[in-house]
CSV table of C-alpha atoms and ligand atoms in Angstrom, one decimal:
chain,number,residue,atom,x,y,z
A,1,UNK,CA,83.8,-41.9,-6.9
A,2,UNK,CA,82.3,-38.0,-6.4
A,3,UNK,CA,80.3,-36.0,-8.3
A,4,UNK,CA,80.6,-34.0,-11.1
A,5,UNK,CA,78.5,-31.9,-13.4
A,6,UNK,CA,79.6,-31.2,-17.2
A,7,UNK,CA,77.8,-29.1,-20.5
A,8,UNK,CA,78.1,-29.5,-23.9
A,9,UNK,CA,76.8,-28.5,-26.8
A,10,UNK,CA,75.5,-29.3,-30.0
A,11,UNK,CA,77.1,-29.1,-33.3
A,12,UNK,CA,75.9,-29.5,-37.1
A,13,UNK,CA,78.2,-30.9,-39.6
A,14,UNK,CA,79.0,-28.6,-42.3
A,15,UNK,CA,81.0,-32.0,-43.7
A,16,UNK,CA,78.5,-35.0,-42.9
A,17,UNK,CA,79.7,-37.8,-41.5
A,18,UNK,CA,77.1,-40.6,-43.0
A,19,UNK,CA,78.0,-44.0,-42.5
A,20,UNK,CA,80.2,-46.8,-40.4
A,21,UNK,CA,83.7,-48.6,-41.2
A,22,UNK,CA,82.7,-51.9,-42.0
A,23,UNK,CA,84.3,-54.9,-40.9
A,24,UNK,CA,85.3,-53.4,-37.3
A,25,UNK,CA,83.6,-53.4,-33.9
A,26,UNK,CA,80.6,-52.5,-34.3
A,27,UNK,CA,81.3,-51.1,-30.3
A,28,UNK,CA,84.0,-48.2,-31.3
A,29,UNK,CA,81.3,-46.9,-34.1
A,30,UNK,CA,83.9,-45.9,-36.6
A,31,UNK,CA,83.0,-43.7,-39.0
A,32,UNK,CA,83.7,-44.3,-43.0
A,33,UNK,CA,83.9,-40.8,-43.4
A,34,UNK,CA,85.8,-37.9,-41.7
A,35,UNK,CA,83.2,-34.8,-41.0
A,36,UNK,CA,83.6,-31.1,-39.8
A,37,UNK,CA,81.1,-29.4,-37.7
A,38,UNK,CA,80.4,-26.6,-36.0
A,39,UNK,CA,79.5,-26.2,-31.9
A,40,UNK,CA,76.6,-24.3,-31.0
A,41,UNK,CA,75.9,-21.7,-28.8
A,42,UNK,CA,72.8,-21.7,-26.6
A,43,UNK,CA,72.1,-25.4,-27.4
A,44,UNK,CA,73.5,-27.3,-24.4
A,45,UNK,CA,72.8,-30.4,-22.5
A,46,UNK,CA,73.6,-30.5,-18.8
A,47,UNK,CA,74.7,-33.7,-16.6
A,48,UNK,CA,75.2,-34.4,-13.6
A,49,UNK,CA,76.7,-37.9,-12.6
A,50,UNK,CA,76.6,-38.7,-8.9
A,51,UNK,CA,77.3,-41.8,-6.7
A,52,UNK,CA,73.9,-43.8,-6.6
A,53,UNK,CA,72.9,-44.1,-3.3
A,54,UNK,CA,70.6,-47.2,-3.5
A,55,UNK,CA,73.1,-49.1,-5.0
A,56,UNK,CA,71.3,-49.1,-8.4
A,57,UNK,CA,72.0,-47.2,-11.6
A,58,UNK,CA,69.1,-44.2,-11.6
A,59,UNK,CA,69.1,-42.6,-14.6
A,60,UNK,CA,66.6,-38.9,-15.3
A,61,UNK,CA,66.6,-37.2,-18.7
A,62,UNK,CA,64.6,-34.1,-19.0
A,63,UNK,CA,62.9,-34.4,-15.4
A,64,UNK,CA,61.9,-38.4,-16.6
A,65,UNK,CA,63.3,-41.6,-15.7
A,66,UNK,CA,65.1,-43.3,-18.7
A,67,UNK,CA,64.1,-46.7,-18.9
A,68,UNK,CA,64.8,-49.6,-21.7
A,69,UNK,CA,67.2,-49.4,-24.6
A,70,UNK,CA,68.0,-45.6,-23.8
A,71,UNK,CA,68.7,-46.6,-20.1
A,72,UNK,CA,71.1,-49.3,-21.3
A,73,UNK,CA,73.3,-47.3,-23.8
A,74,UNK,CA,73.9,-45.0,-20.9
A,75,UNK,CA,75.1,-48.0,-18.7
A,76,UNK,CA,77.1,-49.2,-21.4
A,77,UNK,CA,78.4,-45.6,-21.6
A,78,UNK,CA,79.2,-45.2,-18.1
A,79,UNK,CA,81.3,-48.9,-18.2
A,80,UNK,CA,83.3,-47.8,-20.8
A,81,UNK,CA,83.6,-44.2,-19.2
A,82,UNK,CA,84.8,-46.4,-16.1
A,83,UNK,CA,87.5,-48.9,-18.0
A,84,UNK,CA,89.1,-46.3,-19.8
A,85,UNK,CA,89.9,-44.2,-17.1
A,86,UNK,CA,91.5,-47.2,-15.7
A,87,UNK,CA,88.5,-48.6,-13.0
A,88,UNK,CA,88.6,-52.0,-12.2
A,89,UNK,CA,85.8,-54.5,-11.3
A,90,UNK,CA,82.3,-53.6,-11.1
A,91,UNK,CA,81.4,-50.5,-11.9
A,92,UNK,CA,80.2,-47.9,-8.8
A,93,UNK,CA,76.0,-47.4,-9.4
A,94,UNK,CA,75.6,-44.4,-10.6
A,95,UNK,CA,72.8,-41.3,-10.5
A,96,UNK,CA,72.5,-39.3,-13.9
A,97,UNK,CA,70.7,-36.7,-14.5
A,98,UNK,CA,70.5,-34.8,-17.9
A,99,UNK,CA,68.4,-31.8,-18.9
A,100,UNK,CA,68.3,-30.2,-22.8
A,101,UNK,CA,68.8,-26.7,-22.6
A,102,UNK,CA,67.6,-26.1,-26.3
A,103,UNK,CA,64.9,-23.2,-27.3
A,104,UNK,CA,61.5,-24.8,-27.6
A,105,UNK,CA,61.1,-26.7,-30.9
A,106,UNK,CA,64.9,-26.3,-32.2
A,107,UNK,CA,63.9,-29.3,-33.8
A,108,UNK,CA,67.5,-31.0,-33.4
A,109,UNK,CA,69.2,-34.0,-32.2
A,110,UNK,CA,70.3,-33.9,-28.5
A,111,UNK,CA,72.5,-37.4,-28.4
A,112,UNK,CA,75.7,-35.3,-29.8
A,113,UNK,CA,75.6,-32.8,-26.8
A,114,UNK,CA,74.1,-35.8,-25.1
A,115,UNK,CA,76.9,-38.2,-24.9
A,116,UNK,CA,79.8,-35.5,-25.0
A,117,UNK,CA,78.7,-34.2,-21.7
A,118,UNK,CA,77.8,-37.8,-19.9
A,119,UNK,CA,81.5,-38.8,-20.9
A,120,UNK,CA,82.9,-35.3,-19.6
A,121,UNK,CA,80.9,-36.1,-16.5
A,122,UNK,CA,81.4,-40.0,-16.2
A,123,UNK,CA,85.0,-39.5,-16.6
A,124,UNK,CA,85.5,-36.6,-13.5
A,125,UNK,CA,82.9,-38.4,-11.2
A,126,UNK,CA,85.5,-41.7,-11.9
A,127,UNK,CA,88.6,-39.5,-11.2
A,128,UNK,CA,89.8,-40.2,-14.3
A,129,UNK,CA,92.7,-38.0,-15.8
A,130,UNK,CA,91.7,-38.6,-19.4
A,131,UNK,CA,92.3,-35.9,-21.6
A,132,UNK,CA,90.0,-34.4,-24.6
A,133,UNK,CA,91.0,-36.5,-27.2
A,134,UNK,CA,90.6,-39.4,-25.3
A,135,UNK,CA,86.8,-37.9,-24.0
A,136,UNK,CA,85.9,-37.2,-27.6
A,137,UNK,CA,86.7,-41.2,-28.5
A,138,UNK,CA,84.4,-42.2,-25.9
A,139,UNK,CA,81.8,-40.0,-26.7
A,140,UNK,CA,82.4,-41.2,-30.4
A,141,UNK,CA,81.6,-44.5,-29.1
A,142,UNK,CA,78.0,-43.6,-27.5
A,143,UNK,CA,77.2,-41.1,-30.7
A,144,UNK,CA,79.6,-40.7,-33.6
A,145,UNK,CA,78.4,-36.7,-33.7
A,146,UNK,CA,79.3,-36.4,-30.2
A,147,UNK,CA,82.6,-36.9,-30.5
A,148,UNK,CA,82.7,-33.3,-31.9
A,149,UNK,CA,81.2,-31.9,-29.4
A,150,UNK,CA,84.1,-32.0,-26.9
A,151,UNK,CA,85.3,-29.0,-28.7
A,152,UNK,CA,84.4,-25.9,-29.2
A,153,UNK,CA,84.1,-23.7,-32.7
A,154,UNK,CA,84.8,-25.7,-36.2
A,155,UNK,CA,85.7,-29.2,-35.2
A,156,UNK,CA,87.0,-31.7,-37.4
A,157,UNK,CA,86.8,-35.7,-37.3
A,158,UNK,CA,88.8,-37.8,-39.1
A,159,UNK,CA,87.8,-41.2,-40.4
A,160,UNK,CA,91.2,-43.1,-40.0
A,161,UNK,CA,92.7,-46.3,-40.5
A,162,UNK,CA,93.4,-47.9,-37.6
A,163,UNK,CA,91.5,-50.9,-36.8
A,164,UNK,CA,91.5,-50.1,-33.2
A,165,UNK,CA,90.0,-46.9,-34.0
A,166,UNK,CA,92.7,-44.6,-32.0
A,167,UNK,CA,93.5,-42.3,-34.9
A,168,UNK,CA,89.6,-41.0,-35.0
A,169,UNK,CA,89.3,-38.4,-32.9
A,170,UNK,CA,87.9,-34.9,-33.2
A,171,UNK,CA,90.3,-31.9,-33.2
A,172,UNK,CA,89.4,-28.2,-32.9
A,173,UNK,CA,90.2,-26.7,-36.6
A,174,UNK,CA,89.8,-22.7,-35.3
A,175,UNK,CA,88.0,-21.5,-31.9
A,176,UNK,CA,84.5,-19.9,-31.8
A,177,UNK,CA,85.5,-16.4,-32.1
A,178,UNK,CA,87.7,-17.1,-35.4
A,179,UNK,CA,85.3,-16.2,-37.5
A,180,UNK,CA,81.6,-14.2,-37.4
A,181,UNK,CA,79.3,-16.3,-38.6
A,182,UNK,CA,75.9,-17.8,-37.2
A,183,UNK,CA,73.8,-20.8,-38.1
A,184,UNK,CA,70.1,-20.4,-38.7
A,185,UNK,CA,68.2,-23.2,-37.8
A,186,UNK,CA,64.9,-23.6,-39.7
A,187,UNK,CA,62.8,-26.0,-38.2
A,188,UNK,CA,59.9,-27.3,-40.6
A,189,UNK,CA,56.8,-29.1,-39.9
A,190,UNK,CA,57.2,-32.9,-38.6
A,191,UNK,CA,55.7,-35.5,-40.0
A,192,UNK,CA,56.0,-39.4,-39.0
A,193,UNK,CA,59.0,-40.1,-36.9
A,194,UNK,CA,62.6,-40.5,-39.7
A,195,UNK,CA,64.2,-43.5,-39.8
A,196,UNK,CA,66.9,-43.0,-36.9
A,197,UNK,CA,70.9,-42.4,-37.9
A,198,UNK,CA,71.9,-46.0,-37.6
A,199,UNK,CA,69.7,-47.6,-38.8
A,200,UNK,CA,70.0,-45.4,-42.1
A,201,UNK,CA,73.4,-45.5,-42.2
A,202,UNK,CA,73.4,-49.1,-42.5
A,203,UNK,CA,70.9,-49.4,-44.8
A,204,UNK,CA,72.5,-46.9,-47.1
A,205,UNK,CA,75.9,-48.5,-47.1
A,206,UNK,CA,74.3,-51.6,-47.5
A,207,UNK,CA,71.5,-51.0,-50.5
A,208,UNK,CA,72.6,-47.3,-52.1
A,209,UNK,CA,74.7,-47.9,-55.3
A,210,UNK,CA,76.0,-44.2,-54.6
A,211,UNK,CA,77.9,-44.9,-51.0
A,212,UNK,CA,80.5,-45.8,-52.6
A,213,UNK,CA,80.4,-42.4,-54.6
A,214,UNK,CA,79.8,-40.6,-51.6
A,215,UNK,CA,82.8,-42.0,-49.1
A,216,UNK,CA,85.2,-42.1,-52.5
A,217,UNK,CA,84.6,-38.4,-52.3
A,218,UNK,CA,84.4,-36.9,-48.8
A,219,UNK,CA,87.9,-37.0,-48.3
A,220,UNK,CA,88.3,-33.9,-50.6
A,221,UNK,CA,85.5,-31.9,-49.0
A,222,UNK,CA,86.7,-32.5,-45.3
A,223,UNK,CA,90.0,-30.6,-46.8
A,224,UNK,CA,88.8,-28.2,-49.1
A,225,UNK,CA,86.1,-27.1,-46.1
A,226,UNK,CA,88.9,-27.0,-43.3
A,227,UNK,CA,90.6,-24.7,-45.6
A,228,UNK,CA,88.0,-22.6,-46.1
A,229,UNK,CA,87.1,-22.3,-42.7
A,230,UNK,CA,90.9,-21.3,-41.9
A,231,UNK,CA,90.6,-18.7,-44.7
A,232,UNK,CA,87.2,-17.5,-43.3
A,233,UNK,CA,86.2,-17.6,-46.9
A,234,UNK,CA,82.7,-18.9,-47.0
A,235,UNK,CA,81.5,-18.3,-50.3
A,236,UNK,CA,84.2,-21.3,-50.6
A,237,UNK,CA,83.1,-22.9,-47.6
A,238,UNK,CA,79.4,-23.0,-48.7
A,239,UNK,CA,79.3,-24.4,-52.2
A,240,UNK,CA,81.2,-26.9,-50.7
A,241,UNK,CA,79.3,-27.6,-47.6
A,242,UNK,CA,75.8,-27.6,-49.6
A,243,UNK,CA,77.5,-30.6,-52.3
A,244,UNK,CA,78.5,-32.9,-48.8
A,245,UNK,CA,74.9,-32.4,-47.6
A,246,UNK,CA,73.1,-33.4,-51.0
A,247,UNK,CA,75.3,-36.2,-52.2
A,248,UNK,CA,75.0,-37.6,-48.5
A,249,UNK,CA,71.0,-37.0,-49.5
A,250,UNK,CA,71.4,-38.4,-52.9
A,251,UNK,CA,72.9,-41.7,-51.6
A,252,UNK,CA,70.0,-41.8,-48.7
A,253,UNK,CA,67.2,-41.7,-51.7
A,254,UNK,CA,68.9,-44.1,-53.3
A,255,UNK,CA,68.6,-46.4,-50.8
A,256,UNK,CA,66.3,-49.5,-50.7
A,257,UNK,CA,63.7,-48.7,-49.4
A,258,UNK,CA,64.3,-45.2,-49.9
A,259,UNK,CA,65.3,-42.4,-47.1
A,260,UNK,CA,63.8,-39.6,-47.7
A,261,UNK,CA,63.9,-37.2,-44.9
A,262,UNK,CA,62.7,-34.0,-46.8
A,263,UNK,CA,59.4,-32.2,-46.4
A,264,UNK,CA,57.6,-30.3,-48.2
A,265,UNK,CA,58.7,-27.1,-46.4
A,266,UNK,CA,62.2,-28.4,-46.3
A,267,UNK,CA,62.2,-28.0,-49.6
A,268,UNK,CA,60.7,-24.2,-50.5
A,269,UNK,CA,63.1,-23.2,-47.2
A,270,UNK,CA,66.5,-24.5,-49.4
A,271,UNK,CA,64.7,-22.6,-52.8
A,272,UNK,CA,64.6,-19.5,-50.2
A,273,UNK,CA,68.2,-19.9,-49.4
A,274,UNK,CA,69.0,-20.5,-53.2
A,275,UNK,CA,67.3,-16.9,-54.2
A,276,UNK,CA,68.6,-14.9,-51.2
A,277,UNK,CA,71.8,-15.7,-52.7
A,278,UNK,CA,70.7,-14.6,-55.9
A,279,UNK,CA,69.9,-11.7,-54.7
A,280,UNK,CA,73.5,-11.2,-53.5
A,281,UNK,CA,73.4,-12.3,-49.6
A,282,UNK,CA,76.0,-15.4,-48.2
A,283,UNK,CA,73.6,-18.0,-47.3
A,284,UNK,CA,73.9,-21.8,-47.6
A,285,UNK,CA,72.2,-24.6,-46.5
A,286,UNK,CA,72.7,-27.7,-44.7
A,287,UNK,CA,70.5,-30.7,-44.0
A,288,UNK,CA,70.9,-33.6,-41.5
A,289,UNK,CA,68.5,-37.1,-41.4
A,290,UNK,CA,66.2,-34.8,-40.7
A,291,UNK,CA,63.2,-32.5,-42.5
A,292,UNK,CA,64.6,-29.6,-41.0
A,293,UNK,CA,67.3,-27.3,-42.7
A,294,UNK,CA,70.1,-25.4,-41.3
A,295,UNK,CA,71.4,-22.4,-43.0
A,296,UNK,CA,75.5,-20.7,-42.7
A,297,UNK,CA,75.8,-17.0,-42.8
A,298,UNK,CA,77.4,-14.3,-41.9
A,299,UNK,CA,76.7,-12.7,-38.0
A,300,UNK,CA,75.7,-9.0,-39.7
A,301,UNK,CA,73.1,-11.1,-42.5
A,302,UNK,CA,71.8,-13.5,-39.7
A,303,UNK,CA,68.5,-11.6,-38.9
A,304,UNK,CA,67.7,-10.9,-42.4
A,305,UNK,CA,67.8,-14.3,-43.1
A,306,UNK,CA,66.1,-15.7,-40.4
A,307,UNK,CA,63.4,-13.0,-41.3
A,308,UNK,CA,63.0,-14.0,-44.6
A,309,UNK,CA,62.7,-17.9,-43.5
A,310,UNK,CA,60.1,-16.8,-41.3
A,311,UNK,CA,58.1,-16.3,-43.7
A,312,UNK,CA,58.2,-19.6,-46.1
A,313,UNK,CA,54.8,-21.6,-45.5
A,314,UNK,CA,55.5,-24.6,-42.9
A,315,UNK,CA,58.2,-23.0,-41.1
A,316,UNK,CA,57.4,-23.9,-37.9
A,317,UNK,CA,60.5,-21.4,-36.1
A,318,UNK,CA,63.6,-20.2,-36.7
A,319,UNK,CA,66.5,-19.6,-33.9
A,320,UNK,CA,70.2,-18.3,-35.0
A,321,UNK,CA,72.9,-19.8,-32.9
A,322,UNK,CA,76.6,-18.5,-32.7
A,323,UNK,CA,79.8,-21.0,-32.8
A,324,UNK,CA,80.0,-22.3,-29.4
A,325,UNK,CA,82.7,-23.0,-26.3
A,326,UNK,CA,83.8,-26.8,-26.1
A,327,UNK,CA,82.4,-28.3,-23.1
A,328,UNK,CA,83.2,-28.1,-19.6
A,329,UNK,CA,83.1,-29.6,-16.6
A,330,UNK,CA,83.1,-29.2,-12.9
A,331,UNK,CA,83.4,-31.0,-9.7
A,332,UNK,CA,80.8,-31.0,-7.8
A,333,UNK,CA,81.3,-30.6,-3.2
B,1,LIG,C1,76.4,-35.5,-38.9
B,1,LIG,N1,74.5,-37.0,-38.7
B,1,LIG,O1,77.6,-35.5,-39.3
B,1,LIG,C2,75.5,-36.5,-39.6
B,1,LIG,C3,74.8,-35.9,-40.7
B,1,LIG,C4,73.2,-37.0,-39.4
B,1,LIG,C5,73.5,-36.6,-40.8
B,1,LIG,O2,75.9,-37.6,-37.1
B,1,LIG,O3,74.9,-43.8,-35.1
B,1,LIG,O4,73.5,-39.7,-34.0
B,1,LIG,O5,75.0,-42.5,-33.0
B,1,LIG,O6,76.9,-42.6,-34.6
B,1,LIG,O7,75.9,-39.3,-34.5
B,1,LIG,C6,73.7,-38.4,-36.8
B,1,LIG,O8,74.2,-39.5,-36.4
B,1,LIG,O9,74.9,-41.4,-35.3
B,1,LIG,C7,74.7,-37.7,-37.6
B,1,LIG,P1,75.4,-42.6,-34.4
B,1,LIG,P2,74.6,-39.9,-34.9
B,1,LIG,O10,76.1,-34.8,-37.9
């Protein structure tokens, strides 16, 4: 084993994925839906896996131990890291250590950069020689979202059918500088902590009489959206983009009990959105299991977005972020 340090970074699907393949391993985390994303710029976690040298995994995340259930889905991680790449017995102890490179308060998730980059890293510290596709099913495996973040630009993820889950893997759909746009991310005020992804998911495939609805029909915006994408057209892309993210929303609220991850200034910051357009400006909105909301624009209308979002009551701060590089990784002396 040696050391290796890898980045990756976010993404935000303009396609959501929303929900697991039932009846398979719950261990591969199989998607129902295919999603499209895109990779952002300046939002980057950084890891570092190193030979532990007290014979003990030691894992750091943001200058803190990790400890408990977010320790052990790192293990597990790291073991399947190891096994795919063709390691035998026990595992070597490893060091991690993972820091979030994300402007204060961005207000997003951190386990898709998260477990893109721990697989990039695992898999050079082991001396693996697996190859992206194969990085981005592992990183499926830790976080489904991750597994788009192996690639840079617009990324897409199909569901499949396999039961062994090798025909879902992310592929790149166009690089980062394909096309001048920027995503405007509009955090709102928090309130008590959301119901987490899988746990949602589960309970909205479970209790929601519109999952159905919502898989039946994803497959025609993951191929409409990677069209538009290729086009660069994105007053096709966005109508598009803004149905996937409130039928995924419409299916959460009509789960039992409910998920409702809008706020109050989630809200008035998508009626924003809805009147710059109004006004003639390509902007539309996207929304994860999250209150805050994430807008698509063009690169020259970016600022005068932002400004305007600014300025809607609750906004707590808004950053812009341009598509971003698929992640990398180095081999440490
Ligand atoms: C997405 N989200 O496509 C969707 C939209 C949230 C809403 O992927 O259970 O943390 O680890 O596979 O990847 C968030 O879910 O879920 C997510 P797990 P993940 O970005």
């Amino acid at each position: 084993m040696r050391s290796a340090r890898a980045t990756a970074c976010s993404n935000i699907a303009l396609v959501k994925y929303w929900g697991k393949r039932p009846d398979t391993d719950p261990d591969l985390n199989l998607p129902d839906v295919g999603s499209l994303s895109l990779t952002l710029a300046d939002l980057a976690t950084v890891t570092t896996v190193t030979p532990s040298d007290d014979g003990q995994d030691r894992f750091e995340l943001d200058g803190r131990p990790l400890e408990g259930r977010p320790a052990e889905r790192v293990a597990r991680h790291l073991d399947r890291v190891y096994r795919a790449g063709g390691g035998a017995g026990r595992r070597p102890p490893c060091r991690v250590v993972s820091v979030n490179h994300f402007p204060t308060a961005a207000g997003l998730a951190s386990s898709a950069s998260g477990f893109a980059a721990l697989s990039c890293a695992a898999a050079a510290a082991f001396e693996t020689d697996l190859d992206a596709a194969a990085l981005s099913a592992l990183a499926r495996q830790g976080s489904g979202s991750a597994a788009r973040s192996i690639f840079g630009g617009f990324v897409r993820l199909d569901r499949g059918t396999r039961p062994d889950g090798r025909d879902c893997v992310a592929r790149p759909v166009a690089a980062p500088d394909h096309w001048d746009v920027r995503l405007v991310v509009v955090q709102t005020t928090t309130g008590p902590k959301a119901v987490g992804s899988t746990e949602g998911m589960e309970r909205c495939r479970t209790t929601s009489p519109y999952y159905p609805a919502w898989v039946e029909t994803s497959q025609a915006d993951l191929d409409a959206a990677t069209e538009a994408v290729r086009a660069r057209d994105l007053d096709r892309l966005g109508p598009i983009m803004e149905h996937s993210c409130f039928k995924m929303h419409a299916a959460m609220m009509a789960s039992r009990p409910p998920l409702l991850y809008f706020r109050g200034p989630t809200v008035e910051a998508v009626r924003t959105v809805f009147d710059l357009r109004q006004n003639g400006l390509a902007a539309y909105v996207t929304i994860d299991a999250g209150p805050h909301v994430k807008v698509l624009t063009h690169a020259r209308d970016a600022a005068a977005v932002a400004e305007h979002l600014r300025r809607v009551p609750g906004v707590a701060a808004v950053s812009v972020h341009a598509p971003g590089p698929a992640a990398r990784v180095e081999v440490l002396p």
